[in-house]
Amino acid sequence: MEYYNKVIESVNVRFIRGNNFSVEKPISVNDYAESDNTLILLHHGTLKFGEDQELLNEGEVLFLPADQKTKLSLGGGSKKGEITKEQFQENKRKYLQSISFRDIKSTEDDCISVLGFESKVFDVVNFFNSLDIPPFIIRFNDRLATIIEDLMKEVEVSNVGKERALKSHTELLVIELLRHILKNRLFLEELSTNATYFKDPRLIDLFNFIKTNLGGDLSNKILAKVANVSEDYVGQYFKMLTGINPQDYIEYQRMEAAVELLRTTKKSIRDIGKEVGYKDTAYFCRRFKMMYGVPAGKMRRRESLINV
């Protein structure tokens, strides 16, 4: 139990998005996936997922770990068009219509709530992603459904303390999700595998040092001093425990920090690049586009449109 308490204490949580939808047209998406950990609460109607098209009951929740693909079917009836995720994203309004949480209770249409969140160990390792678990249904958990509903209500208002409330509810949500996994003895082997993140203090020191020094020198020579291992061994040590080369990991963290700065500040791209460790703006822009598929400036404009 102490190990799992360490897990919960070490996972930092952030609310990403929350939307309510009514299903306008039944559809099956063959390769559905989300970039964030996603919970889908079925209020009423029909929702199936997976190759076997497992059926959710009303009031149950589907958990989709980030980037895990599945077949997702929304809406009743036997005649459903089958499309790709890309086709679905391009024509989303054809299939789903935004609806307020209040109106869900009064409509007979198929309705879902979709919630996205981030969960990172020591604010650096994507927790549920690292477990490599498949999508699964959360049955008989009214507590989890209630927390999702509370989040949906909070999303739609502009009360004082809204951001704090969203964070608090999301933390409760992740705790309840982990409790459900443990109570039902789901994916315990995968959870045990993650023990490397909590049992080796040198790795924790490296995570924290990298996080707080993204703009500075993060060469293997410096990392070796932090972990108290040889410079020749530090790369092998890091990869052995995390599955990734330390310099690849550092670049990912720098780019994630850059995305956050693009989202939340008006700093110039040049200043953002320097802040996350890139002295050469042109090189930063090339690496950014290579990682995300869009230029940094376009990412900022896209985020601005999303947040309107």
PDB file of N, CA and C in Angstrom, residues 182-284:
ATOM      1  N   LEU A 182      -6.837  -0.540  -8.617  1.00  0.00           N
ATOM      2  CA  LEU A 182      -6.329  -1.399  -7.552  1.00  0.00           C
ATOM      3  C   LEU A 182      -7.421  -2.287  -6.966  1.00  0.00           C
ATOM      4  N   LYS A 183      -8.597  -1.718  -6.758  1.00  0.00           N
ATOM      5  CA  LYS A 183      -9.703  -2.490  -6.176  1.00  0.00           C
ATOM      6  C   LYS A 183     -10.090  -3.661  -7.060  1.00  0.00           C
ATOM      7  N   ASN A 184     -10.053  -3.456  -8.362  1.00  0.00           N
ATOM      8  CA  ASN A 184     -10.438  -4.496  -9.302  1.00  0.00           C
ATOM      9  C   ASN A 184      -9.231  -5.288  -9.836  1.00  0.00           C
ATOM     10  N   ARG A 185      -8.069  -5.012  -9.229  1.00  0.00           N
ATOM     11  CA  ARG A 185      -6.836  -5.737  -9.553  1.00  0.00           C
ATOM     12  C   ARG A 185      -6.554  -5.716 -11.055  1.00  0.00           C
ATOM     13  N   LEU A 186      -6.639  -4.507 -11.620  1.00  0.00           N
ATOM     14  CA  LEU A 186      -6.380  -4.325 -13.043  1.00  0.00           C
ATOM     15  C   LEU A 186      -4.943  -3.853 -13.253  1.00  0.00           C
ATOM     16  N   PHE A 187      -4.247  -4.446 -14.193  1.00  0.00           N
ATOM     17  CA  PHE A 187      -2.940  -3.967 -14.653  1.00  0.00           C
ATOM     18  C   PHE A 187      -1.905  -3.839 -13.531  1.00  0.00           C
ATOM     19  N   LEU A 188      -1.978  -4.749 -12.536  1.00  0.00           N
ATOM     20  CA  LEU A 188      -1.054  -4.659 -11.413  1.00  0.00           C
ATOM     21  C   LEU A 188       0.390  -4.915 -11.847  1.00  0.00           C
ATOM     22  N   GLU A 189       0.556  -5.790 -12.848  1.00  0.00           N
ATOM     23  CA  GLU A 189       1.905  -6.063 -13.342  1.00  0.00           C
ATOM     24  C   GLU A 189       2.509  -4.807 -13.963  1.00  0.00           C
ATOM     25  N   GLU A 190       1.679  -4.071 -14.719  1.00  0.00           N
ATOM     26  CA  GLU A 190       2.154  -2.837 -15.333  1.00  0.00           C
ATOM     27  C   GLU A 190       2.498  -1.786 -14.280  1.00  0.00           C
ATOM     28  N   LEU A 191       1.678  -1.734 -13.221  1.00  0.00           N
ATOM     29  CA  LEU A 191       1.956  -0.784 -12.142  1.00  0.00           C
ATOM     30  C   LEU A 191       3.271  -1.128 -11.449  1.00  0.00           C
ATOM     31  N   SER A 192       3.518  -2.426 -11.251  1.00  0.00           N
ATOM     32  CA  SER A 192       4.757  -2.849 -10.599  1.00  0.00           C
ATOM     33  C   SER A 192       5.971  -2.493 -11.444  1.00  0.00           C
ATOM     34  N   THR A 193       5.813  -2.597 -12.760  1.00  0.00           N
ATOM     35  CA  THR A 193       6.913  -2.247 -13.661  1.00  0.00           C
ATOM     36  C   THR A 193       7.328  -0.792 -13.470  1.00  0.00           C
ATOM     37  N   ASN A 194       6.364   0.054 -13.159  1.00  0.00           N
ATOM     38  CA  ASN A 194       6.650   1.476 -12.976  1.00  0.00           C
ATOM     39  C   ASN A 194       7.405   1.766 -11.676  1.00  0.00           C
ATOM     40  N   ALA A 195       7.667   0.734 -10.894  1.00  0.00           N
ATOM     41  CA  ALA A 195       8.346   0.938  -9.614  1.00  0.00           C
ATOM     42  C   ALA A 195       9.704   1.595  -9.786  1.00  0.00           C
ATOM     43  N   THR A 196      10.318   1.464 -10.953  1.00  0.00           N
ATOM     44  CA  THR A 196      11.636   2.067 -11.172  1.00  0.00           C
ATOM     45  C   THR A 196      11.599   3.570 -10.941  1.00  0.00           C
ATOM     46  N   TYR A 197      10.462   4.208 -11.203  1.00  0.00           N
ATOM     47  CA  TYR A 197      10.382   5.653 -11.045  1.00  0.00           C
ATOM     48  C   TYR A 197      10.363   6.084  -9.584  1.00  0.00           C
ATOM     49  N   PHE A 198      10.055   5.149  -8.687  1.00  0.00           N
ATOM     50  CA  PHE A 198       9.874   5.523  -7.284  1.00  0.00           C
ATOM     51  C   PHE A 198      10.942   4.938  -6.366  1.00  0.00           C
ATOM     52  N   LYS A 199      11.680   3.937  -6.857  1.00  0.00           N
ATOM     53  CA  LYS A 199      12.613   3.229  -5.977  1.00  0.00           C
ATOM     54  C   LYS A 199      14.065   3.671  -6.131  1.00  0.00           C
ATOM     55  N   ASP A 200      14.374   4.404  -7.169  1.00  0.00           N
ATOM     56  CA  ASP A 200      15.751   4.822  -7.373  1.00  0.00           C
ATOM     57  C   ASP A 200      15.848   6.343  -7.218  1.00  0.00           C
ATOM     58  N   PRO A 201      16.349   6.809  -6.091  1.00  0.00           N
ATOM     59  CA  PRO A 201      16.399   8.261  -5.844  1.00  0.00           C
ATOM     60  C   PRO A 201      17.280   9.004  -6.837  1.00  0.00           C
ATOM     61  N   ARG A 202      18.280   8.324  -7.423  1.00  0.00           N
ATOM     62  CA  ARG A 202      19.143   8.993  -8.405  1.00  0.00           C
ATOM     63  C   ARG A 202      18.345   9.387  -9.644  1.00  0.00           C
ATOM     64  N   LEU A 203      17.420   8.513 -10.062  1.00  0.00           N
ATOM     65  CA  LEU A 203      16.590   8.838 -11.219  1.00  0.00           C
ATOM     66  C   LEU A 203      15.666  10.006 -10.900  1.00  0.00           C
ATOM     67  N   ILE A 204      15.117  10.001  -9.705  1.00  0.00           N
ATOM     68  CA  ILE A 204      14.251  11.112  -9.276  1.00  0.00           C
ATOM     69  C   ILE A 204      15.039  12.424  -9.280  1.00  0.00           C
ATOM     70  N   ASP A 205      16.294  12.367  -8.790  1.00  0.00           N
ATOM     71  CA  ASP A 205      17.140  13.562  -8.798  1.00  0.00           C
ATOM     72  C   ASP A 205      17.368  14.056 -10.221  1.00  0.00           C
ATOM     73  N   LEU A 206      17.560  13.120 -11.155  1.00  0.00           N
ATOM     74  CA  LEU A 206      17.759  13.509 -12.547  1.00  0.00           C
ATOM     75  C   LEU A 206      16.508  14.165 -13.124  1.00  0.00           C
ATOM     76  N   PHE A 207      15.347  13.557 -12.875  1.00  0.00           N
ATOM     77  CA  PHE A 207      14.091  14.139 -13.359  1.00  0.00           C
ATOM     78  C   PHE A 207      13.934  15.568 -12.866  1.00  0.00           C
ATOM     79  N   ASN A 208      14.139  15.757 -11.564  1.00  0.00           N
ATOM     80  CA  ASN A 208      13.951  17.083 -10.979  1.00  0.00           C
ATOM     81  C   ASN A 208      14.981  18.081 -11.495  1.00  0.00           C
ATOM     82  N   PHE A 209      16.233  17.631 -11.663  1.00  0.00           N
ATOM     83  CA  PHE A 209      17.281  18.526 -12.156  1.00  0.00           C
ATOM     84  C   PHE A 209      16.989  18.966 -13.583  1.00  0.00           C
ATOM     85  N   ILE A 210      16.593  18.020 -14.424  1.00  0.00           N
ATOM     86  CA  ILE A 210      16.267  18.344 -15.814  1.00  0.00           C
ATOM     87  C   ILE A 210      15.113  19.340 -15.870  1.00  0.00           C
ATOM     88  N   LYS A 211      14.081  19.083 -15.079  1.00  0.00           N
ATOM     89  CA  LYS A 211      12.901  19.946 -15.089  1.00  0.00           C
ATOM     90  C   LYS A 211      13.235  21.385 -14.718  1.00  0.00           C
ATOM     91  N   THR A 212      14.132  21.561 -13.747  1.00  0.00           N
ATOM     92  CA  THR A 212      14.425  22.904 -13.245  1.00  0.00           C
ATOM     93  C   THR A 212      15.598  23.570 -13.964  1.00  0.00           C
ATOM     94  N   ASN A 213      16.219  22.870 -14.927  1.00  0.00           N
ATOM     95  CA  ASN A 213      17.366  23.433 -15.630  1.00  0.00           C
ATOM     96  C   ASN A 213      17.261  23.275 -17.141  1.00  0.00           C
ATOM     97  N   LEU A 214      16.041  23.371 -17.667  1.00  0.00           N
ATOM     98  CA  LEU A 214      15.852  23.166 -19.102  1.00  0.00           C
ATOM     99  C   LEU A 214      16.626  24.171 -19.941  1.00  0.00           C
ATOM    100  N   GLY A 215      16.849  25.362 -19.419  1.00  0.00           N
ATOM    101  CA  GLY A 215      17.561  26.380 -20.181  1.00  0.00           C
ATOM    102  C   GLY A 215      19.070  26.313 -20.027  1.00  0.00           C
ATOM    103  N   GLY A 216      19.562  25.391 -19.190  1.00  0.00           N
ATOM    104  CA  GLY A 216      20.991  25.330 -18.921  1.00  0.00           C
ATOM    105  C   GLY A 216      21.687  24.147 -19.567  1.00  0.00           C
ATOM    106  N   ASP A 217      22.877  23.844 -19.078  1.00  0.00           N
ATOM    107  CA  ASP A 217      23.706  22.750 -19.589  1.00  0.00           C
ATOM    108  C   ASP A 217      23.175  21.418 -19.054  1.00  0.00           C
ATOM    109  N   LEU A 218      22.695  20.582 -19.951  1.00  0.00           N
ATOM    110  CA  LEU A 218      22.180  19.258 -19.569  1.00  0.00           C
ATOM    111  C   LEU A 218      22.930  18.165 -20.319  1.00  0.00           C
ATOM    112  N   SER A 219      24.219  18.362 -20.468  1.00  0.00           N
ATOM    113  CA  SER A 219      25.052  17.357 -21.116  1.00  0.00           C
ATOM    114  C   SER A 219      25.166  16.125 -20.222  1.00  0.00           C
ATOM    115  N   ASN A 220      25.595  15.028 -20.811  1.00  0.00           N
ATOM    116  CA  ASN A 220      25.775  13.805 -20.028  1.00  0.00           C
ATOM    117  C   ASN A 220      26.788  14.008 -18.906  1.00  0.00           C
ATOM    118  N   LYS A 221      27.763  14.905 -19.120  1.00  0.00           N
ATOM    119  CA  LYS A 221      28.749  15.181 -18.077  1.00  0.00           C
ATOM    120  C   LYS A 221      28.081  15.765 -16.834  1.00  0.00           C
ATOM    121  N   ILE A 222      27.155  16.685 -17.052  1.00  0.00           N
ATOM    122  CA  ILE A 222      26.426  17.293 -15.929  1.00  0.00           C
ATOM    123  C   ILE A 222      25.479  16.274 -15.296  1.00  0.00           C
ATOM    124  N   LEU A 223      24.770  15.510 -16.122  1.00  0.00           N
ATOM    125  CA  LEU A 223      23.830  14.512 -15.598  1.00  0.00           C
ATOM    126  C   LEU A 223      24.554  13.461 -14.760  1.00  0.00           C
ATOM    127  N   ALA A 224      25.743  13.098 -15.189  1.00  0.00           N
ATOM    128  CA  ALA A 224      26.518  12.093 -14.454  1.00  0.00           C
ATOM    129  C   ALA A 224      26.840  12.581 -13.040  1.00  0.00           C
ATOM    130  N   LYS A 225      27.154  13.872 -12.899  1.00  0.00           N
ATOM    131  CA  LYS A 225      27.432  14.422 -11.572  1.00  0.00           C
ATOM    132  C   LYS A 225      26.187  14.399 -10.689  1.00  0.00           C
ATOM    133  N   VAL A 226      25.034  14.715 -11.286  1.00  0.00           N
ATOM    134  CA  VAL A 226      23.780  14.719 -10.517  1.00  0.00           C
ATOM    135  C   VAL A 226      23.444  13.318 -10.021  1.00  0.00           C
ATOM    136  N   ALA A 227      23.620  12.313 -10.900  1.00  0.00           N
ATOM    137  CA  ALA A 227      23.263  10.933 -10.547  1.00  0.00           C
ATOM    138  C   ALA A 227      24.390  10.208  -9.813  1.00  0.00           C
ATOM    139  N   ASN A 228      25.550  10.852  -9.743  1.00  0.00           N
ATOM    140  CA  ASN A 228      26.710  10.245  -9.087  1.00  0.00           C
ATOM    141  C   ASN A 228      27.109   8.924  -9.751  1.00  0.00           C
ATOM    142  N   VAL A 229      27.130   8.950 -11.093  1.00  0.00           N
ATOM    143  CA  VAL A 229      27.621   7.811 -11.870  1.00  0.00           C
ATOM    144  C   VAL A 229      28.623   8.360 -12.885  1.00  0.00           C
ATOM    145  N   SER A 230      29.320   7.484 -13.592  1.00  0.00           N
ATOM    146  CA  SER A 230      30.314   7.938 -14.551  1.00  0.00           C
ATOM    147  C   SER A 230      29.639   8.521 -15.790  1.00  0.00           C
ATOM    148  N   GLU A 231      30.361   9.414 -16.453  1.00  0.00           N
ATOM    149  CA  GLU A 231      29.823  10.027 -17.663  1.00  0.00           C
ATOM    150  C   GLU A 231      29.572   8.986 -18.745  1.00  0.00           C
ATOM    151  N   ASP A 232      30.423   7.966 -18.819  1.00  0.00           N
ATOM    152  CA  ASP A 232      30.255   6.920 -19.820  1.00  0.00           C
ATOM    153  C   ASP A 232      29.019   6.061 -19.550  1.00  0.00           C
ATOM    154  N   TYR A 233      28.605   5.984 -18.277  1.00  0.00           N
ATOM    155  CA  TYR A 233      27.515   5.087 -17.890  1.00  0.00           C
ATOM    156  C   TYR A 233      26.160   5.777 -17.803  1.00  0.00           C
ATOM    157  N   VAL A 234      26.129   7.091 -17.649  1.00  0.00           N
ATOM    158  CA  VAL A 234      24.874   7.774 -17.327  1.00  0.00           C
ATOM    159  C   VAL A 234      23.809   7.575 -18.407  1.00  0.00           C
ATOM    160  N   GLY A 235      24.211   7.567 -19.676  1.00  0.00           N
ATOM    161  CA  GLY A 235      23.237   7.359 -20.747  1.00  0.00           C
ATOM    162  C   GLY A 235      22.618   5.985 -20.690  1.00  0.00           C
ATOM    163  N   GLN A 236      23.459   4.971 -20.460  1.00  0.00           N
ATOM    164  CA  GLN A 236      22.977   3.586 -20.347  1.00  0.00           C
ATOM    165  C   GLN A 236      22.074   3.428 -19.131  1.00  0.00           C
ATOM    166  N   TYR A 237      22.475   4.044 -18.021  1.00  0.00           N
ATOM    167  CA  TYR A 237      21.698   3.982 -16.776  1.00  0.00           C
ATOM    168  C   TYR A 237      20.302   4.578 -16.979  1.00  0.00           C
ATOM    169  N   PHE A 238      20.245   5.758 -17.575  1.00  0.00           N
ATOM    170  CA  PHE A 238      18.960   6.439 -17.782  1.00  0.00           C
ATOM    171  C   PHE A 238      18.061   5.628 -18.710  1.00  0.00           C
ATOM    172  N   LYS A 239      18.638   5.140 -19.802  1.00  0.00           N
ATOM    173  CA  LYS A 239      17.834   4.387 -20.769  1.00  0.00           C
ATOM    174  C   LYS A 239      17.362   3.069 -20.188  1.00  0.00           C
ATOM    175  N   MET A 240      18.173   2.433 -19.357  1.00  0.00           N
ATOM    176  CA  MET A 240      17.806   1.163 -18.745  1.00  0.00           C
ATOM    177  C   MET A 240      16.550   1.304 -17.885  1.00  0.00           C
ATOM    178  N   LEU A 241      16.414   2.432 -17.201  1.00  0.00           N
ATOM    179  CA  LEU A 241      15.288   2.635 -16.291  1.00  0.00           C
ATOM    180  C   LEU A 241      14.079   3.285 -16.955  1.00  0.00           C
ATOM    181  N   THR A 242      14.302   4.031 -18.017  1.00  0.00           N
ATOM    182  CA  THR A 242      13.190   4.771 -18.623  1.00  0.00           C
ATOM    183  C   THR A 242      12.842   4.319 -20.031  1.00  0.00           C
ATOM    184  N   GLY A 243      13.766   3.613 -20.681  1.00  0.00           N
ATOM    185  CA  GLY A 243      13.516   3.179 -22.049  1.00  0.00           C
ATOM    186  C   GLY A 243      13.804   4.235 -23.090  1.00  0.00           C
ATOM    187  N   ILE A 244      14.419   5.350 -22.699  1.00  0.00           N
ATOM    188  CA  ILE A 244      14.692   6.441 -23.638  1.00  0.00           C
ATOM    189  C   ILE A 244      16.074   7.033 -23.366  1.00  0.00           C
ATOM    190  N   ASN A 245      16.752   7.442 -24.402  1.00  0.00           N
ATOM    191  CA  ASN A 245      18.043   8.114 -24.281  1.00  0.00           C
ATOM    192  C   ASN A 245      17.863   9.442 -23.541  1.00  0.00           C
ATOM    193  N   PRO A 246      18.769   9.805 -22.623  1.00  0.00           N
ATOM    194  CA  PRO A 246      18.567  11.046 -21.844  1.00  0.00           C
ATOM    195  C   PRO A 246      18.481  12.307 -22.700  1.00  0.00           C
ATOM    196  N   GLN A 247      19.272  12.398 -23.765  1.00  0.00           N
ATOM    197  CA  GLN A 247      19.227  13.597 -24.591  1.00  0.00           C
ATOM    198  C   GLN A 247      17.927  13.691 -25.394  1.00  0.00           C
ATOM    199  N   ASP A 248      17.387  12.534 -25.811  1.00  0.00           N
ATOM    200  CA  ASP A 248      16.072  12.534 -26.468  1.00  0.00           C
ATOM    201  C   ASP A 248      14.997  12.977 -25.484  1.00  0.00           C
ATOM    202  N   TYR A 249      15.103  12.493 -24.250  1.00  0.00           N
ATOM    203  CA  TYR A 249      14.146  12.854 -23.203  1.00  0.00           C
ATOM    204  C   TYR A 249      14.218  14.358 -22.906  1.00  0.00           C
ATOM    205  N   ILE A 250      15.439  14.880 -22.828  1.00  0.00           N
ATOM    206  CA  ILE A 250      15.625  16.308 -22.542  1.00  0.00           C
ATOM    207  C   ILE A 250      15.014  17.158 -23.655  1.00  0.00           C
ATOM    208  N   GLU A 251      15.224  16.745 -24.906  1.00  0.00           N
ATOM    209  CA  GLU A 251      14.647  17.523 -26.005  1.00  0.00           C
ATOM    210  C   GLU A 251      13.123  17.501 -25.929  1.00  0.00           C
ATOM    211  N   TYR A 252      12.558  16.342 -25.606  1.00  0.00           N
ATOM    212  CA  TYR A 252      11.098  16.258 -25.470  1.00  0.00           C
ATOM    213  C   TYR A 252      10.607  17.210 -24.378  1.00  0.00           C
ATOM    214  N   GLN A 253      11.280  17.224 -23.233  1.00  0.00           N
ATOM    215  CA  GLN A 253      10.871  18.099 -22.141  1.00  0.00           C
ATOM    216  C   GLN A 253      11.013  19.570 -22.520  1.00  0.00           C
ATOM    217  N   ARG A 254      12.073  19.900 -23.249  1.00  0.00           N
ATOM    218  CA  ARG A 254      12.258  21.276 -23.692  1.00  0.00           C
ATOM    219  C   ARG A 254      11.142  21.700 -24.644  1.00  0.00           C
ATOM    220  N   MET A 255      10.774  20.815 -25.544  1.00  0.00           N
ATOM    221  CA  MET A 255       9.714  21.144 -26.489  1.00  0.00           C
ATOM    222  C   MET A 255       8.356  21.245 -25.791  1.00  0.00           C
ATOM    223  N   GLU A 256       8.107  20.375 -24.820  1.00  0.00           N
ATOM    224  CA  GLU A 256       6.865  20.462 -24.052  1.00  0.00           C
ATOM    225  C   GLU A 256       6.797  21.794 -23.300  1.00  0.00           C
ATOM    226  N   ALA A 257       7.922  22.214 -22.741  1.00  0.00           N
ATOM    227  CA  ALA A 257       7.967  23.509 -22.049  1.00  0.00           C
ATOM    228  C   ALA A 257       7.732  24.650 -23.034  1.00  0.00           C
ATOM    229  N   ALA A 258       8.271  24.505 -24.246  1.00  0.00           N
ATOM    230  CA  ALA A 258       8.074  25.539 -25.262  1.00  0.00           C
ATOM    231  C   ALA A 258       6.607  25.646 -25.642  1.00  0.00           C
ATOM    232  N   VAL A 259       5.934  24.506 -25.796  1.00  0.00           N
ATOM    233  CA  VAL A 259       4.511  24.511 -26.121  1.00  0.00           C
ATOM    234  C   VAL A 259       3.722  25.218 -25.022  1.00  0.00           C
ATOM    235  N   GLU A 260       4.066  24.944 -23.772  1.00  0.00           N
ATOM    236  CA  GLU A 260       3.365  25.576 -22.654  1.00  0.00           C
ATOM    237  C   GLU A 260       3.571  27.088 -22.668  1.00  0.00           C
ATOM    238  N   LEU A 261       4.788  27.527 -22.982  1.00  0.00           N
ATOM    239  CA  LEU A 261       5.051  28.971 -23.063  1.00  0.00           C
ATOM    240  C   LEU A 261       4.304  29.605 -24.231  1.00  0.00           C
ATOM    241  N   LEU A 262       4.200  28.882 -25.332  1.00  0.00           N
ATOM    242  CA  LEU A 262       3.428  29.391 -26.465  1.00  0.00           C
ATOM    243  C   LEU A 262       1.957  29.541 -26.092  1.00  0.00           C
ATOM    244  N   ARG A 263       1.468  28.616 -25.283  1.00  0.00           N
ATOM    245  CA  ARG A 263       0.060  28.631 -24.872  1.00  0.00           C
ATOM    246  C   ARG A 263      -0.245  29.741 -23.878  1.00  0.00           C
ATOM    247  N   THR A 264       0.708  30.008 -22.989  1.00  0.00           N
ATOM    248  CA  THR A 264       0.379  30.824 -21.819  1.00  0.00           C
ATOM    249  C   THR A 264       1.062  32.185 -21.768  1.00  0.00           C
ATOM    250  N   THR A 265       1.994  32.474 -22.685  1.00  0.00           N
ATOM    251  CA  THR A 265       2.677  33.768 -22.646  1.00  0.00           C
ATOM    252  C   THR A 265       2.682  34.416 -24.033  1.00  0.00           C
ATOM    253  N   LYS A 266       3.104  35.666 -24.065  1.00  0.00           N
ATOM    254  CA  LYS A 266       3.251  36.384 -25.329  1.00  0.00           C
ATOM    255  C   LYS A 266       4.733  36.583 -25.667  1.00  0.00           C
ATOM    256  N   LYS A 267       5.591  35.789 -25.055  1.00  0.00           N
ATOM    257  CA  LYS A 267       7.022  35.886 -25.334  1.00  0.00           C
ATOM    258  C   LYS A 267       7.304  35.556 -26.789  1.00  0.00           C
ATOM    259  N   SER A 268       8.347  36.154 -27.339  1.00  0.00           N
ATOM    260  CA  SER A 268       8.717  35.879 -28.724  1.00  0.00           C
ATOM    261  C   SER A 268       9.234  34.450 -28.846  1.00  0.00           C
ATOM    262  N   ILE A 269       9.156  33.914 -30.052  1.00  0.00           N
ATOM    263  CA  ILE A 269       9.647  32.558 -30.292  1.00  0.00           C
ATOM    264  C   ILE A 269      11.140  32.485 -29.996  1.00  0.00           C
ATOM    265  N   ARG A 270      11.866  33.543 -30.312  1.00  0.00           N
ATOM    266  CA  ARG A 270      13.297  33.586 -30.015  1.00  0.00           C
ATOM    267  C   ARG A 270      13.544  33.468 -28.513  1.00  0.00           C
ATOM    268  N   ASP A 271      12.792  34.232 -27.709  1.00  0.00           N
ATOM    269  CA  ASP A 271      12.970  34.196 -26.254  1.00  0.00           C
ATOM    270  C   ASP A 271      12.555  32.850 -25.675  1.00  0.00           C
ATOM    271  N   ILE A 272      11.497  32.282 -26.227  1.00  0.00           N
ATOM    272  CA  ILE A 272      11.056  30.969 -25.751  1.00  0.00           C
ATOM    273  C   ILE A 272      12.120  29.920 -26.039  1.00  0.00           C
ATOM    274  N   GLY A 273      12.685  29.966 -27.242  1.00  0.00           N
ATOM    275  CA  GLY A 273      13.742  29.025 -27.582  1.00  0.00           C
ATOM    276  C   GLY A 273      14.908  29.113 -26.608  1.00  0.00           C
ATOM    277  N   LYS A 274      15.339  30.334 -26.294  1.00  0.00           N
ATOM    278  CA  LYS A 274      16.443  30.517 -25.355  1.00  0.00           C
ATOM    279  C   LYS A 274      16.081  30.020 -23.964  1.00  0.00           C
ATOM    280  N   GLU A 275      14.845  30.281 -23.548  1.00  0.00           N
ATOM    281  CA  GLU A 275      14.413  29.897 -22.204  1.00  0.00           C
ATOM    282  C   GLU A 275      14.430  28.379 -22.006  1.00  0.00           C
ATOM    283  N   VAL A 276      14.178  27.632 -23.078  1.00  0.00           N
ATOM    284  CA  VAL A 276      14.155  26.175 -22.948  1.00  0.00           C
ATOM    285  C   VAL A 276      15.450  25.530 -23.447  1.00  0.00           C
ATOM    286  N   GLY A 277      16.503  26.356 -23.656  1.00  0.00           N
ATOM    287  CA  GLY A 277      17.811  25.771 -23.895  1.00  0.00           C
ATOM    288  C   GLY A 277      18.349  25.797 -25.303  1.00  0.00           C
ATOM    289  N   TYR A 278      17.719  26.568 -26.209  1.00  0.00           N
ATOM    290  CA  TYR A 278      18.186  26.633 -27.601  1.00  0.00           C
ATOM    291  C   TYR A 278      18.726  28.036 -27.891  1.00  0.00           C
ATOM    292  N   LYS A 279      20.033  28.138 -28.055  1.00  0.00           N
ATOM    293  CA  LYS A 279      20.642  29.431 -28.352  1.00  0.00           C
ATOM    294  C   LYS A 279      20.402  29.846 -29.797  1.00  0.00           C
ATOM    295  N   ASP A 280      20.265  28.842 -30.679  1.00  0.00           N
ATOM    296  CA  ASP A 280      20.055  29.090 -32.103  1.00  0.00           C
ATOM    297  C   ASP A 280      18.560  29.007 -32.413  1.00  0.00           C
ATOM    298  N   THR A 281      17.926  30.146 -32.691  1.00  0.00           N
ATOM    299  CA  THR A 281      16.470  30.176 -32.935  1.00  0.00           C
ATOM    300  C   THR A 281      16.088  29.347 -34.153  1.00  0.00           C
ATOM    301  N   ALA A 282      16.883  29.425 -35.209  1.00  0.00           N
ATOM    302  CA  ALA A 282      16.567  28.668 -36.424  1.00  0.00           C
ATOM    303  C   ALA A 282      16.572  27.168 -36.144  1.00  0.00           C
ATOM    304  N   TYR A 283      17.553  26.709 -35.358  1.00  0.00           N
ATOM    305  CA  TYR A 283      17.631  25.284 -35.011  1.00  0.00           C
ATOM    306  C   TYR A 283      16.435  24.887 -34.151  1.00  0.00           C
ATOM    307  N   PHE A 284      16.088  25.738 -33.193  1.00  0.00           N
ATOM    308  CA  PHE A 284      14.913  25.476 -32.349  1.00  0.00           C
ATOM    309  C   PHE A 284      13.658  25.326 -33.202  1.00  0.00           C
TER     310      PHE A 284
END
